[in-house]
Short mmCIF file of C-alpha atoms and ligand atoms in Angstrom, two decimals:
data_model
loop_
_atom_site.label_atom_id
_atom_site.label_comp_id
_atom_site.label_asym_id
_atom_site.label_seq_id
_atom_site.Cartn_x
_atom_site.Cartn_y
_atom_site.Cartn_z
CA MET A 1 -1.55 2.16 -0.47
CA ARG A 2 2.17 2.37 0.09
CA ILE A 3 4.35 -0.38 -1.33
CA LEU A 4 7.95 -1.23 -0.48
CA ILE A 5 10.01 -2.63 -3.37
CA ALA A 6 13.15 -4.65 -2.49
CA GLU A 7 15.02 -5.10 -5.76
CA ASP A 8 18.77 -4.81 -6.43
CA ASP A 9 18.52 -4.50 -10.22
CA ARG A 10 18.62 -0.77 -10.83
CA LEU A 11 16.76 -0.69 -14.13
CA LEU A 12 14.03 -2.99 -12.86
CA GLY A 13 13.73 -1.21 -9.50
CA GLU A 14 13.34 2.16 -11.20
CA GLY A 15 10.84 0.70 -13.65
CA ILE A 16 8.65 -0.85 -10.95
CA LEU A 17 8.80 2.32 -8.85
CA ALA A 18 7.75 4.53 -11.76
CA GLY A 19 5.11 2.04 -12.94
CA LEU A 20 3.45 1.65 -9.54
CA LYS A 21 3.43 5.42 -9.00
CA GLN A 22 1.85 5.87 -12.39
CA LYS A 23 -0.87 3.40 -11.33
CA GLY A 24 -1.65 5.46 -8.24
CA PHE A 25 0.39 3.63 -5.58
CA LYS A 26 2.80 5.29 -3.19
CA ALA A 27 6.01 3.31 -3.45
CA GLU A 28 9.54 3.24 -2.04
CA TRP A 29 12.44 1.31 -3.52
CA LEU A 30 15.41 -0.18 -1.63
CA GLN A 31 18.27 -2.16 -3.14
CA ASP A 32 19.29 -4.58 -0.40
CA GLY A 33 17.55 -6.91 2.01
CA LEU A 34 18.87 -5.34 5.18
CA ALA A 35 17.73 -1.84 4.25
CA ALA A 36 14.29 -3.29 3.44
CA TRP A 37 14.17 -5.09 6.80
CA ASN A 38 15.07 -1.87 8.63
CA ALA A 39 12.46 0.15 6.72
CA LEU A 40 9.79 -2.46 7.54
CA GLN A 41 10.64 -2.20 11.24
CA ALA A 42 10.39 1.57 11.19
CA GLU A 43 7.33 2.25 9.05
CA ALA A 44 3.96 1.01 7.89
CA PHE A 45 3.70 -0.37 4.36
CA SER A 46 0.64 -1.91 2.67
CA ALA A 47 2.67 -4.64 0.91
CA LEU A 48 6.20 -5.75 0.04
CA VAL A 49 7.42 -6.62 -3.46
CA LEU A 50 10.39 -8.90 -2.80
CA ASP A 51 13.20 -10.02 -5.10
CA LEU A 52 14.89 -13.24 -3.93
CA GLY A 53 18.48 -12.55 -4.98
CA LEU A 54 19.24 -9.52 -2.79
CA PRO A 55 22.56 -8.36 -1.32
CA LYS A 56 23.18 -8.24 2.47
CA LEU A 57 20.03 -10.21 3.34
CA PRO A 58 18.60 -12.60 0.71
CA GLY A 59 14.87 -12.37 0.02
CA LEU A 60 13.88 -15.66 1.63
CA ASP A 61 15.90 -14.83 4.78
CA LEU A 62 14.19 -11.45 4.99
CA LEU A 63 10.82 -13.14 4.58
CA ARG A 64 11.64 -15.72 7.27
CA ARG A 65 12.66 -12.93 9.67
CA LEU A 66 9.52 -10.98 8.93
CA ARG A 67 7.18 -13.88 9.62
CA ALA A 68 9.18 -14.90 12.74
CA SER A 69 8.70 -11.35 14.04
CA GLY A 70 4.93 -11.71 13.64
CA SER A 71 4.60 -9.37 10.66
CA THR A 72 1.49 -10.03 8.56
CA ILE A 73 2.37 -7.64 5.71
CA PRO A 74 1.35 -9.07 2.32
CA VAL A 75 4.46 -10.20 0.43
CA LEU A 76 4.67 -10.74 -3.32
CA ILE A 77 7.84 -12.45 -4.52
CA LEU A 78 9.09 -11.11 -7.84
CA THR A 79 11.89 -13.21 -9.25
CA ALA A 80 13.45 -14.89 -12.26
CA ARG A 81 13.53 -18.22 -10.38
CA ASP A 82 10.57 -20.08 -11.76
CA THR A 83 10.92 -23.76 -10.90
CA PRO A 84 8.04 -25.31 -8.92
CA GLN A 85 10.52 -25.90 -6.04
CA ASP A 86 11.37 -22.18 -5.89
CA ILE A 87 7.71 -21.20 -5.89
CA VAL A 88 6.84 -23.74 -3.20
CA ALA A 89 9.77 -22.58 -1.04
CA GLY A 90 8.69 -18.96 -1.40
CA LEU A 91 5.06 -19.57 -0.51
CA ASP A 92 5.93 -21.96 2.33
CA THR A 93 8.31 -19.40 3.81
CA GLY A 94 5.39 -17.00 4.13
CA ALA A 95 4.93 -15.23 0.80
CA ASP A 96 1.35 -14.53 -0.31
CA ASP A 97 1.92 -14.41 -4.04
CA TYR A 98 4.58 -15.04 -6.66
CA LEU A 99 5.26 -13.37 -9.98
CA VAL A 100 7.98 -14.51 -12.38
CA LYS A 101 10.13 -12.05 -14.38
CA PRO A 102 9.53 -10.81 -17.00
CA PHE A 103 6.12 -9.66 -15.84
CA ASP A 104 3.42 -7.19 -16.77
CA LEU A 105 3.12 -4.06 -14.62
CA GLY A 106 -0.67 -4.07 -14.87
CA GLU A 107 -0.70 -7.61 -13.50
CA LEU A 108 1.65 -6.66 -10.65
CA ALA A 109 -0.62 -3.73 -9.73
CA ALA A 110 -3.76 -5.91 -9.82
CA ARG A 111 -2.11 -8.59 -7.66
CA LEU A 112 -1.06 -5.94 -5.13
CA ARG A 113 -4.60 -4.52 -4.94
CA SER A 114 -5.89 -8.05 -4.38
CA LEU A 115 -3.33 -8.78 -1.64
CA VAL A 116 -4.03 -5.51 0.15
CA ARG A 117 -7.81 -5.98 0.15
CA ARG A 118 -7.42 -9.57 1.39
CA ALA A 119 -5.10 -8.41 4.16
CA ALA A 120 -7.75 -5.90 5.21
CA GLY A 121 -10.28 -8.74 5.42
CA GLY A 122 -12.15 -8.09 2.17
CA ALA A 123 -12.68 -10.01 -1.03
CA ALA A 124 -14.81 -7.66 -3.14
CA PRO A 125 -12.81 -5.51 -5.59
CA THR A 126 -14.68 -2.35 -4.59
CA LEU A 127 -15.02 -0.97 -1.06
CA GLU A 128 -18.37 0.17 0.29
CA CYS A 129 -19.14 2.17 3.40
CA GLY A 130 -22.76 3.24 3.68
CA ARG A 131 -23.51 5.27 0.55
CA LEU A 132 -19.87 5.58 -0.35
CA ARG A 133 -18.26 3.34 -2.96
CA LEU A 134 -14.57 3.26 -3.87
CA ASP A 135 -13.04 1.40 -6.81
CA PRO A 136 -9.26 1.03 -6.26
CA ALA A 137 -8.57 -0.23 -9.80
CA ALA A 138 -10.47 2.55 -11.58
CA ARG A 139 -9.45 5.01 -8.81
CA SER A 140 -13.00 6.32 -8.69
CA ILE A 141 -15.41 7.32 -5.92
CA GLU A 142 -19.18 7.43 -5.89
CA TYR A 143 -21.27 8.94 -3.14
CA GLU A 144 -25.01 8.23 -3.25
CA GLY A 145 -24.48 7.01 -6.82
CA HIS A 146 -22.78 10.20 -8.04
CA PRO A 147 -19.12 10.33 -9.08
CA ILE A 148 -16.98 12.57 -6.85
CA GLU A 149 -13.72 14.20 -7.97
CA LEU A 150 -10.94 13.80 -5.43
CA THR A 151 -7.27 14.75 -5.48
CA THR A 152 -4.68 11.94 -5.35
CA ARG A 153 -4.07 12.53 -1.62
CA GLU A 154 -7.77 12.74 -0.78
CA PHE A 155 -8.33 9.48 -2.64
CA GLY A 156 -5.41 7.83 -0.82
CA LEU A 157 -6.66 9.00 2.56
CA LEU A 158 -10.22 7.85 1.92
CA HIS A 159 -8.92 4.48 0.64
CA GLU A 160 -6.92 3.86 3.84
CA LEU A 161 -9.87 4.83 6.04
CA MET A 162 -12.28 2.60 4.08
CA LEU A 163 -9.86 -0.36 4.09
CA ASN A 164 -9.74 -0.03 7.87
CA ALA A 165 -13.37 1.00 8.49
CA GLY A 166 -14.28 0.69 12.15
CA LYS A 167 -10.65 1.07 13.29
CA VAL A 168 -8.94 4.21 14.50
CA LEU A 169 -5.96 5.15 12.34
CA THR A 170 -3.34 7.34 13.98
CA ARG A 171 -1.96 10.43 12.32
CA ALA A 172 1.43 8.70 11.98
CA GLN A 173 -0.14 5.64 10.30
CA LEU A 174 -2.03 7.79 7.82
CA GLU A 175 0.91 10.07 7.07
CA SER A 176 3.24 7.13 6.45
CA LYS A 177 0.77 5.69 3.92
CA LEU A 178 0.16 9.01 2.16
CA TYR A 179 3.60 10.54 1.85
CA ALA A 180 6.72 9.15 0.19
CA TRP A 181 10.19 9.59 1.63
CA GLY A 182 11.56 13.04 1.07
CA GLU A 183 8.12 14.55 0.61
CA GLU A 184 7.46 17.53 2.81
CA VAL A 185 4.50 16.98 5.17
CA GLU A 186 2.93 20.21 6.38
CA SER A 187 1.94 19.88 10.04
CA ASN A 188 -1.77 20.42 9.33
CA ALA A 189 -1.88 18.67 5.93
CA LEU A 190 -3.92 15.75 7.22
CA GLU A 191 -6.56 18.04 8.77
CA VAL A 192 -6.82 19.93 5.50
CA HIS A 193 -7.40 16.72 3.47
CA VAL A 194 -9.98 15.49 5.99
CA HIS A 195 -11.71 18.87 5.87
CA HIS A 196 -11.91 18.69 2.06
CA LEU A 197 -13.24 15.12 2.16
CA ARG A 198 -15.95 16.08 4.63
CA ARG A 199 -16.92 19.01 2.42
CA LYS A 200 -17.00 16.94 -0.80
CA LEU A 201 -18.78 13.95 0.79
CA ALA A 202 -20.60 14.28 4.09
CA ALA A 203 -19.62 16.06 7.30
CA GLY A 204 -20.12 13.03 9.55
CA LEU A 205 -18.37 10.48 7.35
CA ILE A 206 -14.93 10.70 8.95
CA ARG A 207 -14.77 11.07 12.72
CA THR A 208 -11.95 12.74 14.59
CA VAL A 209 -10.59 10.83 17.58
CA ARG A 210 -9.10 13.69 19.54
CA GLY A 211 -5.36 13.43 20.15
CA VAL A 212 -5.14 10.14 18.21
CA GLY A 213 -6.33 10.24 14.62
CA TYR A 214 -9.37 9.43 12.51
CA ILE A 215 -11.92 6.67 12.04
CA MET A 216 -14.49 5.88 9.39
CA PRO A 217 -17.42 4.15 11.12
CA LYS A 218 -18.47 0.88 9.47
CA1 CA B 1 18.24 -9.67 -7.64
#
């Protein structure tokens, strides 16, 4: 799961970025609305954490633009504005959730997990594919009832494939969800992670779609 944070308060932005990373999310942080809009046009994110008072493009304007462009990305508004009118305006402009500052990082993380699973069409807190079970909150995997140890990247890759079971994910889509900006991506890194997952789980669990990417059959 890769989250974009649009927040102009430096201390808060840094805090959310560090907190989400510590809870196992990939996250990027931008300090103005226009930069966030541009990033959302260029890359795939699992969800957007949006401050309302942002320079260059205010949060609600960014949200309006996003929804007008057809984007369905889950959006959680994070703001100090807490009147019922503010909350109604945020939700009616296209936000999916609303959290008022000051807030608890554990609650933000749980709300993001909930938004992402809803956006993928699921309601259950754990994902199941055949004999494979993934718990995003506990960051644990079970295969045929046995716990399996995975690296952070392997877990992230499996999570994306399970969230989108039955759909082909391109290499670019997977790489953009697994790697943060500035992180070096080796050209065969994805193949290596898939190879390790097949070895730790089952050979046929992840299928290669030649020249395109990977799919986990439902
Ligand atoms: Ca602000």
